[in-house]
CSV table of C-alpha atoms in Angstrom, one decimal:
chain,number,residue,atom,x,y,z
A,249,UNK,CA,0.0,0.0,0.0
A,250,UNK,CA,1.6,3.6,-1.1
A,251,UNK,CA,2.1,5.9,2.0
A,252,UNK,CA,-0.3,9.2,1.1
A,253,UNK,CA,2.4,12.2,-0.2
A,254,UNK,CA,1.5,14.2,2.9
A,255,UNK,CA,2.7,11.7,5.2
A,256,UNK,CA,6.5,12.5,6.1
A,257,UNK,CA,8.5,13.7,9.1
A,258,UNK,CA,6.3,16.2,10.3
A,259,UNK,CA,4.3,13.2,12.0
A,260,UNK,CA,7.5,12.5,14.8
A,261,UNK,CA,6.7,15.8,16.8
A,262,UNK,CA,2.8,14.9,16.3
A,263,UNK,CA,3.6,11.4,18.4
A,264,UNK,CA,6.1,13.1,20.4
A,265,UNK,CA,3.3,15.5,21.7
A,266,UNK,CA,0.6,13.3,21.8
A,267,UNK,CA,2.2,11.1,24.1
A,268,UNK,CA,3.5,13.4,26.6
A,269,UNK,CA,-0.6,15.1,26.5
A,270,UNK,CA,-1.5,12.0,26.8
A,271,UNK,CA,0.2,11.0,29.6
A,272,UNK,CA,0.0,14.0,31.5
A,273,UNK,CA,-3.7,13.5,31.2
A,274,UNK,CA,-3.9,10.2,31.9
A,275,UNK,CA,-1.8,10.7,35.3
A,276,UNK,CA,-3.8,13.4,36.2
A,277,UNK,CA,-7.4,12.2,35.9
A,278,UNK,CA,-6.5,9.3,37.2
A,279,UNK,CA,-5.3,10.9,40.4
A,280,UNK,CA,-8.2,13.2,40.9
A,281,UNK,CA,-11.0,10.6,39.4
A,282,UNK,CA,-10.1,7.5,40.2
A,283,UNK,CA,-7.7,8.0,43.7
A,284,UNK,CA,-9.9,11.0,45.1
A,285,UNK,CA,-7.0,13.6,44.8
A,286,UNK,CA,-5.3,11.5,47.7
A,287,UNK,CA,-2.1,12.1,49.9
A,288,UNK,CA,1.2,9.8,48.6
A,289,UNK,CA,3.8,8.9,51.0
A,290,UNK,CA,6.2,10.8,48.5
A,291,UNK,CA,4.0,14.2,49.3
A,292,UNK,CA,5.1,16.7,51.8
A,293,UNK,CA,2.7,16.7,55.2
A,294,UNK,CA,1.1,19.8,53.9
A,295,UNK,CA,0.7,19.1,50.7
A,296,UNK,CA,-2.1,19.1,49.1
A,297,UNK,CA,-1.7,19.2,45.0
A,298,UNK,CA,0.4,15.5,43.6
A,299,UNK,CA,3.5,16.4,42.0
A,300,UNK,CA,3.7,14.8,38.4
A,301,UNK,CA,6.8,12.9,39.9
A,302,UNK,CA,4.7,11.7,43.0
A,303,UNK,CA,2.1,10.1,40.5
A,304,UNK,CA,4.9,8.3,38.8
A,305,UNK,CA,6.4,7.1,41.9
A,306,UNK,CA,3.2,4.9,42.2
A,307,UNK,CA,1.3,2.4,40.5
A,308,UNK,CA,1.2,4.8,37.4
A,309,UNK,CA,5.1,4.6,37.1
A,310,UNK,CA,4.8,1.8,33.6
A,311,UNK,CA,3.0,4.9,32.1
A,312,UNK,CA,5.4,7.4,33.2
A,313,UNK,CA,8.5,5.9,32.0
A,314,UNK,CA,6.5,4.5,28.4
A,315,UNK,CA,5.4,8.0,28.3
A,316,UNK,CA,8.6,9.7,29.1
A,317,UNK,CA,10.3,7.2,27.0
A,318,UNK,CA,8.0,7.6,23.8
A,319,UNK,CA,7.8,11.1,24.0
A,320,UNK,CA,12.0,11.8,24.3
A,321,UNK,CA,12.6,9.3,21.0
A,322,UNK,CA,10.3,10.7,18.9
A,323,UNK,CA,11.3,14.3,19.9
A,324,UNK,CA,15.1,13.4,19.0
A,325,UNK,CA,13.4,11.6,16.1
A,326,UNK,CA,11.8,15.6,14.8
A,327,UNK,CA,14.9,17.2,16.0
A,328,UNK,CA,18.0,14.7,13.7
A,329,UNK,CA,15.2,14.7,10.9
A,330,UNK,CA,15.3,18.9,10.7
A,331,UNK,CA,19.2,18.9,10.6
A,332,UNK,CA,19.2,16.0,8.1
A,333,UNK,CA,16.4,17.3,5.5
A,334,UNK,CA,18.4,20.2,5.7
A,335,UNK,CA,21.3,19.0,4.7
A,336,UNK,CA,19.6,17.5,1.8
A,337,UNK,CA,17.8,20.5,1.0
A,338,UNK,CA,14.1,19.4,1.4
A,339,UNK,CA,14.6,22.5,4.3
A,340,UNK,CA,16.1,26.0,3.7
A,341,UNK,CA,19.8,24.5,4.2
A,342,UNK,CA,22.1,26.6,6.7
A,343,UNK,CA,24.2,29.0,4.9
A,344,UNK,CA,27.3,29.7,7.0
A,345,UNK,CA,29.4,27.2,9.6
A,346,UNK,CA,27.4,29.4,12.8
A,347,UNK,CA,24.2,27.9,11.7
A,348,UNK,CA,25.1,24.4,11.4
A,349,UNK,CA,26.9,24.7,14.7
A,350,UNK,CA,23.7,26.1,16.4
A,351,UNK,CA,21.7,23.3,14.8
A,352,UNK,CA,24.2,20.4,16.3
A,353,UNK,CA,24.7,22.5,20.1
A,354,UNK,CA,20.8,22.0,20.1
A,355,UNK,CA,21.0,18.5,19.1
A,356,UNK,CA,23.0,18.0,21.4
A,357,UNK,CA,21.4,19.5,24.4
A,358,UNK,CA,18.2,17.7,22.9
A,359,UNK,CA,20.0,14.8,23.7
A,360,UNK,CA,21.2,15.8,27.4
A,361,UNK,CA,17.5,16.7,27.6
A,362,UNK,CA,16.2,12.9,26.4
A,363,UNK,CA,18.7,11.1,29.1
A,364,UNK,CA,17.4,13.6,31.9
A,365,UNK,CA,13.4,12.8,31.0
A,366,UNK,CA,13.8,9.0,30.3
A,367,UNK,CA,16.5,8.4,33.8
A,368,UNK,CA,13.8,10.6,35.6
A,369,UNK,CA,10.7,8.5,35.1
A,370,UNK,CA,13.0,5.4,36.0
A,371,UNK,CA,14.8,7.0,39.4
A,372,UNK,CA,11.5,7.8,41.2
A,373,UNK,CA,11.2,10.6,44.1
A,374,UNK,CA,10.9,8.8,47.6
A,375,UNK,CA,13.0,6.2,46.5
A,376,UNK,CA,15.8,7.7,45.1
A,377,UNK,CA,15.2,11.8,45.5
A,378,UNK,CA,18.6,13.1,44.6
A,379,UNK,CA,18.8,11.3,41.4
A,380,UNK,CA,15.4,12.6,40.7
A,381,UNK,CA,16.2,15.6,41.0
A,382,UNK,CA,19.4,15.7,39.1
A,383,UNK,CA,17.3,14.0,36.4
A,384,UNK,CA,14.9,16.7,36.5
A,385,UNK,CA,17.4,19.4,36.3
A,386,UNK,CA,19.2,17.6,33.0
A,387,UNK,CA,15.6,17.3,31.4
A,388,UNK,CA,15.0,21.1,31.7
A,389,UNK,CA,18.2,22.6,31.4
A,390,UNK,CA,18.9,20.3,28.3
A,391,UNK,CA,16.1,21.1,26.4
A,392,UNK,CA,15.6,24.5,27.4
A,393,UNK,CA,19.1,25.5,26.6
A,394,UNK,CA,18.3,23.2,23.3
A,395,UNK,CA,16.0,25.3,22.3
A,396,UNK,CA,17.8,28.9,22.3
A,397,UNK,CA,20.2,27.3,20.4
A,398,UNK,CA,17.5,26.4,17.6
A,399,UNK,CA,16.0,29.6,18.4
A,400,UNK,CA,19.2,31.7,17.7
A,401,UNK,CA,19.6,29.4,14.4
A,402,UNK,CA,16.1,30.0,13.3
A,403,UNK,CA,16.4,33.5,14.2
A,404,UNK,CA,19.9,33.7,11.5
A,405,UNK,CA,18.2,31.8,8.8
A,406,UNK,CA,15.0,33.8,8.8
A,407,UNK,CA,17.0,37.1,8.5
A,408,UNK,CA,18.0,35.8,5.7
A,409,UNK,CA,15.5,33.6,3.9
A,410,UNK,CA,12.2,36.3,4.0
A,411,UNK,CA,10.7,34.2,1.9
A,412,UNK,CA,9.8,31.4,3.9
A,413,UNK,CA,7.5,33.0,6.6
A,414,UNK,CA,7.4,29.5,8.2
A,415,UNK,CA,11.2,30.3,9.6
A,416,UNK,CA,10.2,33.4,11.2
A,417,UNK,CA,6.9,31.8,12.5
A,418,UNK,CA,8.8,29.0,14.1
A,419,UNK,CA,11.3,31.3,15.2
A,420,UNK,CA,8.8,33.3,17.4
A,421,UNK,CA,7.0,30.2,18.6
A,422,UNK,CA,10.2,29.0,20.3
A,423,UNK,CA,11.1,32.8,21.8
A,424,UNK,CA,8.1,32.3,23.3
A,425,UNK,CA,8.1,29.4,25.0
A,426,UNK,CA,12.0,30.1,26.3
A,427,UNK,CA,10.2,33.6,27.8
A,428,UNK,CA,7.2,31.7,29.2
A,429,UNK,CA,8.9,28.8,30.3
A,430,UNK,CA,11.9,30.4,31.8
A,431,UNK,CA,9.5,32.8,34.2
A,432,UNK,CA,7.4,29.6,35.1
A,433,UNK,CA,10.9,27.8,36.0
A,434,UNK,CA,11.5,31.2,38.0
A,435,UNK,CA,8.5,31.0,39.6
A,436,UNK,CA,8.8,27.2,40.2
A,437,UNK,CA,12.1,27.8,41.8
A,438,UNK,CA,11.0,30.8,44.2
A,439,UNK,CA,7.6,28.1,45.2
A,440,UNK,CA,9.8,24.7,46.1
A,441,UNK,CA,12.9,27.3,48.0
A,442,UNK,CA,9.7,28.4,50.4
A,443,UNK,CA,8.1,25.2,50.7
A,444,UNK,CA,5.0,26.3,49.0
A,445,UNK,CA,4.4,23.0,47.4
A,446,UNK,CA,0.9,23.4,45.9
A,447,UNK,CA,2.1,26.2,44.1
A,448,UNK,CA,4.8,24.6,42.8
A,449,UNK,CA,3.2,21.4,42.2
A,450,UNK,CA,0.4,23.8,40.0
A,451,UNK,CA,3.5,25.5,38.0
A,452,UNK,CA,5.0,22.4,37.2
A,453,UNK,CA,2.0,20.8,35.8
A,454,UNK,CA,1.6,24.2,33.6
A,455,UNK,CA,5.2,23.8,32.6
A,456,UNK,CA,4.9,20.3,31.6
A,457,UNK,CA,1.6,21.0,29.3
A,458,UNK,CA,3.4,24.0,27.8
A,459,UNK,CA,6.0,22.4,26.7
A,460,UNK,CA,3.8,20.2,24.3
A,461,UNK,CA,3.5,23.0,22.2
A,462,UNK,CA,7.0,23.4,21.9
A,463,UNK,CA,7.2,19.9,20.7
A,464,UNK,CA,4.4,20.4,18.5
A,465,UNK,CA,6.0,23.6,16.8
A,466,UNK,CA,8.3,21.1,15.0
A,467,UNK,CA,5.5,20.4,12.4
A,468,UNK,CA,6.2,23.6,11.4
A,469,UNK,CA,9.6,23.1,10.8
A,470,UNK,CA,9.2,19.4,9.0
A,471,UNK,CA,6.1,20.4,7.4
A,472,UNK,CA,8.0,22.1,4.2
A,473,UNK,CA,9.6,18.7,3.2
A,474,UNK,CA,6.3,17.4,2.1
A,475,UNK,CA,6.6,19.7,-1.0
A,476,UNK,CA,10.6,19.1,-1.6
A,477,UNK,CA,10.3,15.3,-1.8
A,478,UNK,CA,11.0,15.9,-6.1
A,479,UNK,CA,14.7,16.5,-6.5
A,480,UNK,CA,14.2,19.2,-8.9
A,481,UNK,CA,12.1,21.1,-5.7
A,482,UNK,CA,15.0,21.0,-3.2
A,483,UNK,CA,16.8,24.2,-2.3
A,484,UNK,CA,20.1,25.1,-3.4
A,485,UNK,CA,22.8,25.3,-1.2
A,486,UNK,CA,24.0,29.2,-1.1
A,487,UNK,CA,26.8,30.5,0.9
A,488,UNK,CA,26.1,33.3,3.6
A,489,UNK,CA,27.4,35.7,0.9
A,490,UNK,CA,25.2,34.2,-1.9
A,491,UNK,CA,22.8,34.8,0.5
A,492,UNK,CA,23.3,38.4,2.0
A,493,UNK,CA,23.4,39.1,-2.2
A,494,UNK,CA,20.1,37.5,-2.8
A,495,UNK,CA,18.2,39.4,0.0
A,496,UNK,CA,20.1,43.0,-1.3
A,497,UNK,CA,18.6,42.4,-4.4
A,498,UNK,CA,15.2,41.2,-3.1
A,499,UNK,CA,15.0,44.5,-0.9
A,500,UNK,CA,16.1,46.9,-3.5
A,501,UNK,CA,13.4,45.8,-6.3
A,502,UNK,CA,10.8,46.0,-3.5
């Protein structure tokens, strides 16, 4: 059976999102539904709002780490198919050796991000706290520091490519969520220093939804290479001058 034309990488972020929603639903419904909001062992005394961590630390850890799991592969999955359809051309290719090093410094904090959110579903709080923790800081550092890097690359390539207004409209997406999440994070951090856990057990369940969107902005990104799957479609590879030429002449005839 031929695979419809529309079908291509754009659909890694789509699982990737839809199994950390997913999940994050499922652990929370289940929680307030079908355990009556109640009190785990792992949960401070005063406590009164579950930590996702505390859900995953019980009978719902199988979902946490699948979930976790899932969601970090197909993510890496979105994020080594941009640099690679790229490279091919089936994206606006990077046009100078900053670009393609802001595209792998991502990938690579992707990755520190990926071991941090698989090893923290697996460590669990209560039983092994500092580990958790350290896992937890790895997942958001990683990915958060992952995505000004793609951020900074997107914000190079749509300077220079005005053409594609899918660049810039990526590019703004993930400003965004760096602003948004980084005052949550903030905010977080100020909550779990005074011991007010329900409010930080509220911020990190908005953190955790927000940053689906962030995985689901990568559609954006892969969703050009539907049209660039013809050879003769694919973009040329220019050279940062080539480049700074094309837009001088683009601006002047406008």
């Amino acid at each position: 059976m031929k695979r419809p034309a529309f079908i291509s990488y754009w659909v890694f972020p789509i699982i990737s999102g839809l199994v950390w929603l997913g999940m994050l639903l499922g652990m929370l419904l289940s929680w307030i539904i079908d355990e009556n909001s109640r009190h785990y062992d792992t949960m401070s005394e005063r406590a009164t709002i579950a930590y996702i961590s505390n859900i995953g630390a019980d009978r719902l850890q199988p979902l946490f780490i699948t979930g976790c799991t899932l969601t970090a592969v197909f993510l890496d999955a979105a994020f080594i198919a941009e640099r690679w359809l790229r490279h091919r051309g089936r994206l606006v290719p990077n046009s100078s050796v900053g670009e393609k090093a802001l595209s792998i410094l991502s990938l690579l904090f992707a990755t520190v991000g990926t071991v941090g959110l698989i090893c923290l579903s697996i460590f669990k709080t209560g039983t092994h706290g500092r580990l958790h923790w350290v896992f937890l800081a790895l997942f958001i550092i990683g990915y958060l520091i992952s995505a000004i890097f793609l951020c900074w690359e997107y914000q190079r390539l749509q300077s220079k490519n005005r053409d594609f207004p899918e660049l810039r409209l990526s590019f703004w997406i993930k400003l965004t969520f760096i602003i948004v999440e980084l005052a949550l994070l903030i905010a977080f951090g100020a909550c779990s220093r005074t011991r007010n856990t329900n409010a930080a057990a509220v911020l990190e369940w908005i953190i955790s939804f927000i940053f689906s969107f962030y995985v689901f902005s990568f559609v954006i990104d892969l969703w050009p290479a539907v049209e660039t799957k013809d050879p003769s479609k694919r973009h040329k590879k220019l050279t940062e001058r080539e480049m700074e030429e094309a837009a001088s002449i683009s601006n002047n005839s406008s």
